[in-house]
CSV table of C-alpha atoms in Angstrom, one decimal:
chain,number,residue,atom,x,y,z
A,1,MET,CA,43.0,-88.0,14.1
A,2,LYS,CA,41.5,-86.7,17.3
A,3,ILE,CA,38.2,-87.6,19.0
A,4,GLU,CA,37.3,-83.9,19.3
A,5,GLU,CA,37.4,-83.7,15.5
A,6,PHE,CA,35.3,-86.8,15.2
A,7,ILE,CA,32.7,-85.5,17.5
A,8,LEU,CA,32.6,-82.2,15.7
A,9,ARG,CA,31.9,-84.0,12.4
A,10,ILE,CA,29.1,-86.0,13.9
A,11,GLU,CA,27.5,-82.9,15.3
A,12,GLU,CA,27.7,-81.1,12.0
A,13,GLU,CA,26.1,-84.1,10.2
A,14,PHE,CA,23.2,-84.6,12.6
A,15,GLU,CA,21.2,-81.4,13.0
A,16,GLU,CA,19.1,-82.8,15.8
A,17,ILE,CA,22.2,-83.1,18.1
A,18,GLU,CA,22.6,-80.0,20.1
A,19,LYS,CA,26.1,-78.6,19.6
A,20,GLY,CA,28.5,-79.2,22.5
A,21,VAL,CA,26.4,-82.0,24.0
A,22,LEU,CA,28.2,-85.0,22.5
A,23,GLU,CA,31.1,-86.4,24.7
A,24,PRO,CA,33.4,-89.4,24.3
A,25,GLN,CA,31.3,-91.3,26.8
A,26,SER,CA,28.0,-90.4,25.2
A,27,ILE,CA,25.9,-93.3,24.0
A,28,TYR,CA,25.5,-92.1,20.4
A,29,LYS,CA,22.4,-94.3,19.7
A,30,ASP,CA,20.5,-92.4,22.4
A,31,LEU,CA,21.4,-89.0,21.1
A,32,ILE,CA,20.6,-89.7,17.5
A,33,HIS,CA,17.2,-91.3,17.2
A,34,TRP,CA,18.6,-94.6,16.0
A,35,SER,CA,17.2,-95.8,12.7
A,36,SER,CA,18.5,-97.5,9.6
A,37,MET,CA,18.6,-94.1,8.0
A,38,ASN,CA,20.8,-92.6,10.7
A,39,SER,CA,23.1,-95.6,10.7
A,40,LEU,CA,23.5,-95.1,6.9
A,41,ILE,CA,24.2,-91.4,7.4
A,42,LEU,CA,26.8,-92.2,10.0
A,43,ILE,CA,28.4,-94.9,7.9
A,44,ILE,CA,28.6,-92.6,4.9
A,45,LEU,CA,30.1,-89.8,7.0
A,46,ILE,CA,32.8,-92.2,8.4
A,47,GLU,CA,33.5,-93.6,4.9
A,48,SER,CA,34.0,-90.2,3.3
A,49,GLU,CA,36.0,-88.6,6.2
A,50,TYR,CA,38.1,-91.6,7.3
A,51,ASN,CA,37.9,-94.0,4.4
A,52,VAL,CA,36.7,-96.8,6.7
A,53,LEU,CA,33.7,-98.9,6.0
A,54,LEU,CA,31.7,-100.1,9.0
A,55,ASN,CA,29.1,-102.8,9.1
A,56,ASP,CA,26.1,-103.9,11.3
A,57,ASN,CA,28.4,-105.8,13.5
A,58,ASP,CA,30.6,-102.8,14.2
A,59,PHE,CA,27.5,-100.8,15.3
A,60,SER,CA,26.4,-103.5,17.7
A,61,LYS,CA,29.9,-103.8,19.1
A,62,SER,CA,30.0,-100.1,20.0
A,63,SER,CA,27.7,-98.0,22.1
A,64,THR,CA,29.7,-94.9,23.1
A,65,VAL,CA,31.2,-92.3,20.8
A,66,ASP,CA,34.6,-93.3,22.2
A,67,GLU,CA,34.1,-97.0,21.3
A,68,LEU,CA,33.0,-96.1,17.8
A,69,PHE,CA,36.0,-93.8,17.3
A,70,ASN,CA,38.4,-96.5,18.5
A,71,LEU,CA,36.8,-98.9,16.1
A,72,VAL,CA,37.3,-96.5,13.2
A,73,LEU,CA,41.0,-96.0,14.2
A,74,GLU,CA,41.5,-99.8,14.5
A,75,LYS,CA,40.0,-100.4,11.1
A,76,ARG,CA,42.0,-97.5,9.5
A,77,ASN,CA,45.3,-98.7,11.0
A,78,SER,CA,44.7,-102.3,9.9
A,79,LYS,CA,44.3,-100.9,6.3
A,80,ASP,CA,47.7,-99.2,6.3
B,1,MET,CA,34.0,-108.3,-14.5
B,2,SER,CA,32.7,-110.3,-17.4
B,3,GLU,CA,32.0,-108.3,-20.5
B,4,GLY,CA,30.6,-108.4,-24.0
B,5,ILE,CA,29.5,-106.3,-27.0
B,6,ILE,CA,26.3,-106.8,-28.9
B,7,SER,CA,26.4,-105.0,-32.2
B,8,ASN,CA,23.7,-104.1,-34.8
B,9,ILE,CA,21.2,-103.7,-32.0
B,10,ARG,CA,19.2,-100.5,-31.4
B,11,ILE,CA,16.8,-99.4,-28.7
B,12,ASN,CA,14.0,-97.8,-30.8
B,13,SER,CA,11.7,-96.7,-28.1
B,14,ILE,CA,11.3,-96.7,-24.3
B,15,VAL,CA,8.0,-96.0,-22.6
B,16,THR,CA,7.4,-95.8,-18.9
B,17,ALA,CA,3.9,-96.2,-17.4
B,18,VAL,CA,3.3,-95.1,-13.8
B,19,PRO,CA,0.2,-95.0,-11.7
B,20,ILE,CA,-1.5,-91.6,-11.6
B,21,GLN,CA,-1.7,-91.7,-7.8
B,22,LYS,CA,1.1,-90.2,-5.9
B,23,ASP,CA,2.5,-91.1,-2.5
B,24,PHE,CA,4.2,-88.2,-0.6
B,25,THR,CA,6.9,-88.8,1.9
B,26,SER,CA,5.3,-86.1,4.0
B,27,ASP,CA,2.2,-88.2,4.4
B,28,TYR,CA,3.9,-91.4,5.5
B,29,PRO,CA,2.4,-92.0,9.0
B,30,HIS,CA,5.3,-94.0,10.5
B,31,PHE,CA,7.9,-91.2,10.1
B,32,THR,CA,8.4,-88.6,12.7
B,33,LYS,CA,8.5,-85.0,11.5
B,34,GLU,CA,12.3,-85.1,11.6
B,35,GLU,CA,12.4,-88.4,9.7
B,36,LYS,CA,10.2,-86.9,6.9
B,37,VAL,CA,12.7,-84.1,6.4
B,38,GLN,CA,15.6,-86.4,6.6
B,39,PHE,CA,14.1,-88.8,4.2
B,40,GLU,CA,13.3,-86.1,1.6
B,41,ASN,CA,16.8,-84.5,1.9
B,42,ARG,CA,19.0,-87.6,2.3
B,43,ILE,CA,17.2,-90.4,0.7
B,44,GLY,CA,16.0,-87.9,-1.8
B,45,ILE,CA,12.4,-88.9,-2.3
B,46,ILE,CA,9.7,-86.2,-2.2
B,47,GLU,CA,7.0,-88.4,-3.9
B,48,LYS,CA,6.6,-91.6,-5.7
B,49,ARG,CA,3.9,-93.4,-7.7
B,50,ASN,CA,1.7,-96.0,-5.9
B,51,SER,CA,-1.4,-97.5,-7.2
B,52,GLY,CA,-2.1,-98.9,-3.7
B,53,GLY,CA,-1.9,-102.4,-5.1
B,54,LEU,CA,-4.7,-101.9,-7.7
B,55,LEU,CA,-2.4,-102.1,-10.7
B,56,THR,CA,0.1,-105.0,-11.1
B,57,THR,CA,3.4,-104.7,-12.8
B,58,SER,CA,2.1,-106.4,-15.8
B,59,ASP,CA,-0.8,-103.9,-16.0
B,60,LEU,CA,1.8,-101.0,-16.2
B,61,CYS,CA,4.0,-102.9,-18.6
B,62,PHE,CA,1.0,-103.6,-20.8
B,63,GLU,CA,0.1,-99.9,-21.1
B,64,ALA,CA,3.7,-99.0,-21.8
B,65,ALA,CA,3.8,-101.7,-24.5
B,66,LEU,CA,0.7,-100.4,-26.2
B,67,LYS,CA,2.3,-96.9,-26.3
B,68,VAL,CA,5.4,-98.3,-27.8
B,69,PHE,CA,3.4,-99.8,-30.6
B,70,GLU,CA,1.7,-96.4,-31.2
B,71,LEU,CA,5.0,-94.5,-31.2
B,72,THR,CA,7.0,-97.0,-33.4
B,73,ASN,CA,4.2,-98.0,-35.7
B,74,TRP,CA,5.4,-101.6,-35.2
B,75,GLU,CA,2.8,-104.3,-36.0
B,76,LYS,CA,2.1,-106.8,-33.3
B,77,ASP,CA,2.8,-109.7,-35.6
B,78,GLU,CA,6.3,-108.4,-36.1
B,79,ILE,CA,7.3,-109.1,-32.5
B,80,GLU,CA,9.4,-112.3,-32.3
B,81,ILE,CA,10.4,-112.1,-28.7
B,82,LEU,CA,9.0,-110.7,-25.5
B,83,ILE,CA,10.8,-110.8,-22.2
B,84,PHE,CA,9.2,-109.8,-18.9
B,85,VAL,CA,11.5,-108.8,-16.1
B,86,SER,CA,10.1,-108.4,-12.6
B,87,GLN,CA,10.0,-109.8,-9.1
B,88,THR,CA,6.3,-109.0,-9.0
B,89,GLY,CA,4.8,-111.1,-11.8
B,90,ASP,CA,1.1,-112.0,-11.8
B,91,PHE,CA,1.4,-115.6,-10.5
B,92,VAL,CA,4.1,-118.0,-9.4
B,93,LEU,CA,2.9,-119.9,-12.5
B,94,PRO,CA,2.2,-119.5,-15.4
B,95,PRO,CA,4.9,-117.0,-16.5
B,96,THR,CA,3.6,-113.4,-16.9
B,97,SER,CA,5.2,-113.1,-20.4
B,98,LEU,CA,2.5,-115.5,-21.7
B,99,ILE,CA,-0.3,-113.4,-20.1
B,100,LEU,CA,1.1,-110.3,-21.7
B,101,GLN,CA,1.4,-112.1,-25.0
B,102,ASP,CA,-2.4,-112.8,-24.8
B,103,ARG,CA,-3.3,-109.3,-23.6
B,104,LEU,CA,-1.2,-107.6,-26.3
B,105,GLY,CA,-2.4,-110.0,-29.0
B,106,LEU,CA,1.0,-111.2,-30.0
B,107,ASN,CA,1.1,-114.3,-32.3
B,108,THR,CA,1.9,-117.8,-31.1
B,109,ASN,CA,5.3,-117.8,-32.7
B,110,THR,CA,6.6,-115.3,-30.2
B,111,TYR,CA,9.5,-116.5,-28.0
B,112,LEU,CA,8.5,-115.7,-24.4
B,113,LEU,CA,10.5,-115.6,-21.2
B,114,ASP,CA,10.2,-114.3,-17.6
B,115,LEU,CA,13.3,-113.1,-15.7
B,116,ASN,CA,13.1,-112.9,-11.9
B,117,LEU,CA,15.5,-109.9,-11.5
B,118,GLY,CA,15.4,-106.7,-9.5
B,119,CYS,CA,17.7,-103.6,-9.6
B,120,THR,CA,19.9,-105.0,-12.5
B,121,GLY,CA,16.9,-106.3,-14.4
B,122,TRP,CA,16.8,-103.8,-17.3
B,123,ILE,CA,20.4,-104.3,-18.2
B,124,ASN,CA,20.4,-108.1,-17.6
B,125,GLY,CA,17.2,-108.2,-19.6
B,126,LEU,CA,18.9,-106.3,-22.5
B,127,ILE,CA,21.8,-108.8,-22.4
B,128,THR,CA,19.4,-111.6,-22.6
B,129,ILE,CA,17.0,-110.3,-25.3
B,130,THR,CA,19.8,-109.0,-27.6
B,131,SER,CA,21.8,-112.2,-27.3
B,132,ILE,CA,18.7,-114.3,-28.2
B,133,MET,CA,17.7,-112.0,-31.0
B,134,LYS,CA,21.2,-112.2,-32.5
B,135,SER,CA,21.4,-115.9,-32.3
B,136,MET,CA,17.9,-116.5,-33.6
B,137,ASN,CA,18.0,-113.7,-36.1
B,138,PHE,CA,14.9,-112.0,-34.7
B,139,LYS,CA,14.3,-108.5,-35.9
B,140,LYS,CA,12.0,-107.0,-33.4
B,141,GLY,CA,11.6,-107.6,-29.7
B,142,LEU,CA,10.0,-106.2,-26.6
B,143,LEU,CA,11.6,-105.9,-23.2
B,144,LEU,CA,9.1,-105.3,-20.5
B,145,CYS,CA,10.5,-104.5,-17.1
B,146,GLY,CA,9.1,-103.1,-13.8
B,147,GLU,CA,8.0,-103.4,-10.3
B,148,THR,CA,5.2,-102.5,-7.9
B,149,ASN,CA,5.6,-101.9,-4.2
B,150,ILE,CA,3.9,-105.1,-2.9
B,151,LEU,CA,7.2,-106.6,-1.5
B,152,SER,CA,7.5,-104.3,1.5
B,153,GLU,CA,5.5,-104.0,4.7
B,154,PHE,CA,3.7,-100.7,5.1
B,155,LYS,CA,5.3,-100.1,8.5
B,156,ASP,CA,8.9,-100.9,7.4
B,157,LYS,CA,10.5,-97.5,7.2
B,158,SER,CA,13.6,-98.7,5.3
B,159,THR,CA,11.7,-100.3,2.4
B,160,TYR,CA,8.1,-99.1,2.1
B,161,PRO,CA,8.7,-95.3,1.6
B,162,LEU,CA,11.6,-96.1,-0.7
B,163,MET,CA,10.0,-98.2,-3.4
B,164,GLY,CA,7.8,-96.8,-6.2
B,165,ASP,CA,5.7,-98.4,-8.9
B,166,ALA,CA,6.7,-98.3,-12.6
B,167,GLY,CA,6.4,-100.5,-15.7
B,168,THR,CA,8.5,-100.0,-18.8
B,169,ALA,CA,8.5,-101.2,-22.3
B,170,SER,CA,11.6,-101.1,-24.5
B,171,ALA,CA,11.5,-101.7,-28.3
B,172,ILE,CA,14.6,-103.5,-29.4
B,173,GLU,CA,15.6,-103.8,-33.1
B,174,PHE,CA,18.3,-106.0,-34.6
B,175,GLN,CA,19.4,-105.1,-38.1
B,176,ASN,CA,22.3,-103.8,-40.1
B,177,LEU,CA,23.0,-100.8,-37.9
B,178,THR,CA,26.2,-99.4,-36.5
B,179,ASP,CA,24.7,-99.3,-33.0
B,180,GLU,CA,26.2,-101.5,-30.3
B,181,ILE,CA,25.8,-102.0,-26.6
B,182,LEU,CA,28.8,-102.8,-24.3
B,183,PHE,CA,27.9,-104.8,-21.3
B,184,GLU,CA,29.6,-105.9,-18.2
B,185,TYR,CA,28.4,-107.8,-15.2
B,186,LYS,CA,29.4,-109.5,-12.0
B,187,ASN,CA,27.4,-111.6,-9.5
B,188,TYR,CA,27.9,-112.2,-5.8
B,189,GLY,CA,25.6,-115.0,-4.8
B,190,PHE,CA,27.2,-115.3,-1.4
B,191,LEU,CA,25.5,-112.0,-0.5
B,192,TYR,CA,22.0,-113.3,-1.3
B,193,ASN,CA,20.8,-112.4,2.2
B,194,SER,CA,21.3,-108.7,1.9
B,195,ILE,CA,18.0,-108.1,0.2
B,196,ILE,CA,15.6,-111.0,0.6
B,197,ALA,CA,11.9,-112.0,0.9
B,198,PRO,CA,12.6,-114.9,3.3
B,199,ASN,CA,9.1,-116.4,3.5
B,200,SER,CA,8.0,-115.9,-0.1
B,201,LYS,CA,8.3,-119.1,-2.1
B,202,ALA,CA,9.4,-122.8,-2.1
B,203,LYS,CA,12.0,-122.4,0.6
B,204,HIS,CA,9.2,-121.2,2.9
B,205,PHE,CA,7.4,-124.5,2.6
B,206,SER,CA,10.5,-126.7,3.1
B,207,ASP,CA,11.4,-124.6,6.2
B,208,ILE,CA,8.0,-125.2,7.7
B,209,LYS,CA,8.3,-129.0,6.9
B,210,LYS,CA,11.7,-129.2,8.6
B,211,ASP,CA,10.6,-127.3,11.7
B,212,LEU,CA,7.0,-127.7,12.5
B,213,SER,CA,7.2,-125.4,15.5
B,214,LYS,CA,7.8,-122.5,13.1
B,215,ASP,CA,4.5,-120.9,12.3
B,216,LYS,CA,5.6,-118.5,9.6
B,217,GLU,CA,3.1,-117.0,7.2
B,218,LEU,CA,3.8,-117.1,3.5
B,219,SER,CA,4.7,-113.6,2.7
B,220,LEU,CA,6.3,-111.4,0.0
B,221,LYS,CA,7.7,-109.0,2.6
B,222,THR,CA,11.3,-108.1,1.9
B,223,THR,CA,14.0,-107.2,4.3
B,224,MET,CA,16.9,-105.1,3.2
B,225,ASN,CA,20.2,-104.5,5.0
B,226,GLY,CA,20.9,-100.9,3.9
B,227,LEU,CA,24.4,-100.9,5.3
B,228,GLU,CA,25.4,-104.0,3.4
B,229,VAL,CA,24.0,-102.5,0.2
B,230,PHE,CA,26.0,-99.3,0.8
B,231,ASN,CA,29.2,-101.3,1.6
B,232,PHE,CA,28.6,-103.3,-1.6
B,233,ALA,CA,28.3,-100.1,-3.6
B,234,ILE,CA,31.7,-98.9,-2.2
B,235,GLU,CA,33.6,-102.1,-2.2
B,236,GLN,CA,32.3,-103.7,-5.4
B,237,VAL,CA,30.6,-101.1,-7.7
B,238,VAL,CA,33.3,-98.4,-7.4
B,239,PRO,CA,36.3,-100.5,-8.3
B,240,SER,CA,34.4,-102.3,-11.2
B,241,LEU,CA,33.3,-98.9,-12.6
B,242,LYS,CA,36.8,-97.5,-12.4
B,243,ILE,CA,38.0,-100.4,-14.6
B,244,PHE,CA,35.1,-99.9,-17.0
B,245,PHE,CA,35.8,-96.1,-17.2
B,246,ASN,CA,39.4,-96.8,-18.1
B,247,LYS,CA,38.5,-99.3,-20.8
B,248,LEU,CA,36.0,-96.9,-22.4
B,249,ALA,CA,38.6,-94.1,-22.3
B,250,GLU,CA,41.2,-96.4,-23.9
B,251,SER,CA,38.8,-97.0,-26.8
B,252,ASN,CA,38.0,-93.3,-27.0
B,253,PHE,CA,34.4,-93.8,-26.0
B,254,GLN,CA,33.1,-90.6,-24.6
B,255,ILE,CA,30.5,-90.6,-21.9
B,256,ASP,CA,27.9,-87.8,-22.0
B,257,TYR,CA,25.8,-88.9,-19.0
B,258,VAL,CA,25.9,-91.5,-16.3
B,259,ILE,CA,22.7,-93.1,-14.9
B,260,PHE,CA,23.0,-95.0,-11.7
B,261,HIS,CA,20.3,-97.3,-10.5
B,262,GLN,CA,18.2,-95.0,-8.3
B,263,ALA,CA,18.9,-96.9,-5.1
B,264,ASN,CA,18.7,-93.8,-2.9
B,265,LYS,CA,20.3,-90.3,-3.1
B,266,MET,CA,23.0,-91.0,-0.5
B,267,ILE,CA,24.3,-94.0,-2.4
B,268,ILE,CA,24.1,-92.3,-5.8
B,269,GLU,CA,25.9,-89.2,-4.5
B,270,THR,CA,28.6,-91.3,-2.8
B,271,LEU,CA,29.2,-93.2,-6.0
B,272,ARG,CA,29.2,-90.0,-8.1
B,273,LYS,CA,31.8,-88.3,-5.8
B,274,LYS,CA,34.0,-91.4,-5.6
B,275,LEU,CA,34.1,-91.7,-9.3
B,276,GLY,CA,34.6,-87.9,-9.9
B,277,ILE,CA,31.5,-87.4,-12.0
B,278,LEU,CA,30.1,-83.9,-12.2
B,279,PRO,CA,26.6,-83.4,-10.8
B,280,ASN,CA,25.3,-82.2,-14.2
B,281,ARG,CA,26.6,-85.4,-15.9
B,282,CYS,CA,24.4,-87.6,-13.7
B,283,LEU,CA,20.7,-88.2,-14.6
B,284,ASN,CA,18.2,-89.0,-11.8
B,285,SER,CA,14.5,-89.8,-11.2
B,286,ILE,CA,14.5,-90.7,-7.5
B,287,SER,CA,13.0,-87.4,-6.2
B,288,HIS,CA,9.6,-87.9,-7.9
B,289,PHE,CA,9.5,-91.6,-8.5
B,290,GLY,CA,11.5,-93.3,-5.7
B,291,ASN,CA,13.4,-96.5,-6.2
B,292,THR,CA,11.6,-98.3,-9.0
B,293,SER,CA,13.9,-101.4,-9.0
B,294,SER,CA,14.5,-102.6,-12.6
B,295,ALA,CA,12.5,-99.7,-14.0
B,296,SER,CA,14.7,-97.1,-12.6
B,297,ILE,CA,17.2,-96.7,-15.5
B,298,PRO,CA,14.6,-96.8,-18.4
B,299,LEU,CA,12.4,-94.4,-16.3
B,300,THR,CA,15.3,-92.0,-15.8
B,301,ILE,CA,16.0,-92.1,-19.6
B,302,CYS,CA,12.4,-91.2,-20.3
B,303,LEU,CA,12.3,-88.5,-17.7
B,304,ASN,CA,15.4,-86.8,-19.0
B,305,ASN,CA,14.5,-87.1,-22.7
B,306,GLN,CA,11.2,-85.2,-22.7
B,307,ASN,CA,12.6,-82.6,-25.1
B,308,GLU,CA,14.8,-85.2,-26.9
B,309,GLU,CA,17.9,-84.0,-24.9
B,310,LEU,CA,19.4,-87.5,-24.9
B,311,LEU,CA,19.3,-88.2,-28.7
B,312,ASN,CA,22.8,-89.0,-30.0
B,313,LYS,CA,24.1,-88.9,-26.4
B,314,SER,CA,26.3,-91.6,-24.9
B,315,LEU,CA,25.1,-93.1,-21.7
B,316,LEU,CA,26.9,-95.2,-19.1
B,317,CYS,CA,24.2,-97.0,-17.1
B,318,VAL,CA,25.1,-98.6,-13.8
B,319,SER,CA,22.9,-101.1,-11.9
B,320,PHE,CA,23.5,-102.9,-8.7
B,321,GLY,CA,21.4,-104.5,-6.0
B,322,VAL,CA,19.4,-107.6,-5.1
B,323,GLY,CA,21.5,-110.8,-5.7
B,324,MET,CA,23.8,-109.1,-5.0
B,325,SER,CA,24.6,-108.3,-8.6
B,326,ILE,CA,26.1,-105.6,-10.8
B,327,ALA,CA,25.2,-105.0,-14.5
B,328,ASN,CA,26.5,-102.0,-16.4
B,329,MET,CA,26.2,-100.9,-20.0
B,330,TYR,CA,27.5,-98.3,-22.4
B,331,TYR,CA,25.3,-97.2,-25.2
B,332,LYS,CA,24.9,-94.3,-27.6
B,333,ILE,CA,21.2,-93.3,-27.8
B,334,SER,CA,20.1,-93.3,-31.5
B,335,GLU,CA,19.1,-90.1,-33.2
B,336,ASN,CA,15.5,-91.2,-33.3
B,337,LEU,CA,14.8,-92.8,-29.9
B,338,LEU,CA,11.1,-92.4,-29.0
B,339,THR,CA,10.3,-92.0,-25.3
B,340,GLU,CA,7.3,-91.1,-23.3
B,341,ILE,CA,6.0,-91.3,-19.7
B,342,ILE,CA,2.3,-92.2,-19.4
B,343,GLU,CA,0.1,-92.2,-16.3
B,344,VAL,CA,-2.3,-95.0,-15.7
B,345,SER,CA,-5.4,-94.8,-13.5
């Protein structure tokens, strides 16, 4: 799993994000108007694509796309 | 999961009463333009019913019950049990079931009970009423079940636009019938904080006594952790349903339709996909009525039976939420179930 692919999926899911703007160092909560609805959309995307369930704590631990991606990897690997 | 079968029980009629007034997602002032579109598309709610606090849950259930008497031709004196299921009863005391007994003119021999339940309320209410009817040998009972949106704060975007008003009445008959209802349930009290009205009742007063510096107002306002609810649906509801599906398949019980508690479209769709259920096998009501808590399953049955499409059809009803709790049931709708949706002004 590559971060480029992760970014692409997020861009597809959130129409309000201009394509090609999101980078690993981007603070995703700034780009997506952060609301409980958006966190739910993101959690559902990650669950359906990567089979990983995130919680509130995970979102507060991560601020950049990179950090979120690493968290998903970490959780997925600990499942295997 | 714990499970059980109640036999010789039939649901004769289900009526849903909703306020005539509609609330449109597009009119909600705390949403941005983008949020309105997102809420309509993802959460799946275009409009819902809202009396603006003018009608209580018991008002709606009362109207629904009157219609049930009209449809079934049941006599009021025949009712031996009435159960009222809601988190928005008229008063902390007395129980609302006694107020409804009075308003409906039921006789003093009626067994009455209030149940303080939310999303799983209709199915848990059915477990309770059918069990009591069977053990007490009651023939006819009424299960009144609903909610009005007084538990959320107007500016809370994750609860207020979600919840709709509805009151339902289900006529339950116990006699020598072949009908049966299969139930299963599971409760997770350790997750009680996921959906909670923290300053709403006795605990509020003891909290203030313990810490006088706290100047909290008594309030019904509810907080919901949407992520925890979603995670609960994935981690608990999905595996429990897979087991239930297998059990039903082993016993050759066919499922015509599945009705999920109408939590929100994203959760319903995720559950549907995870369980491999085709879209046309899933019945919904969320787009025009919102999340109506314990009324959502009976409302969905009424909405999808307007031309008697559900007669003789087997339903798997799945409810989950506040508690956190799960309650599911499998039931074949009788050939003469009477349903209706009425509007109350």
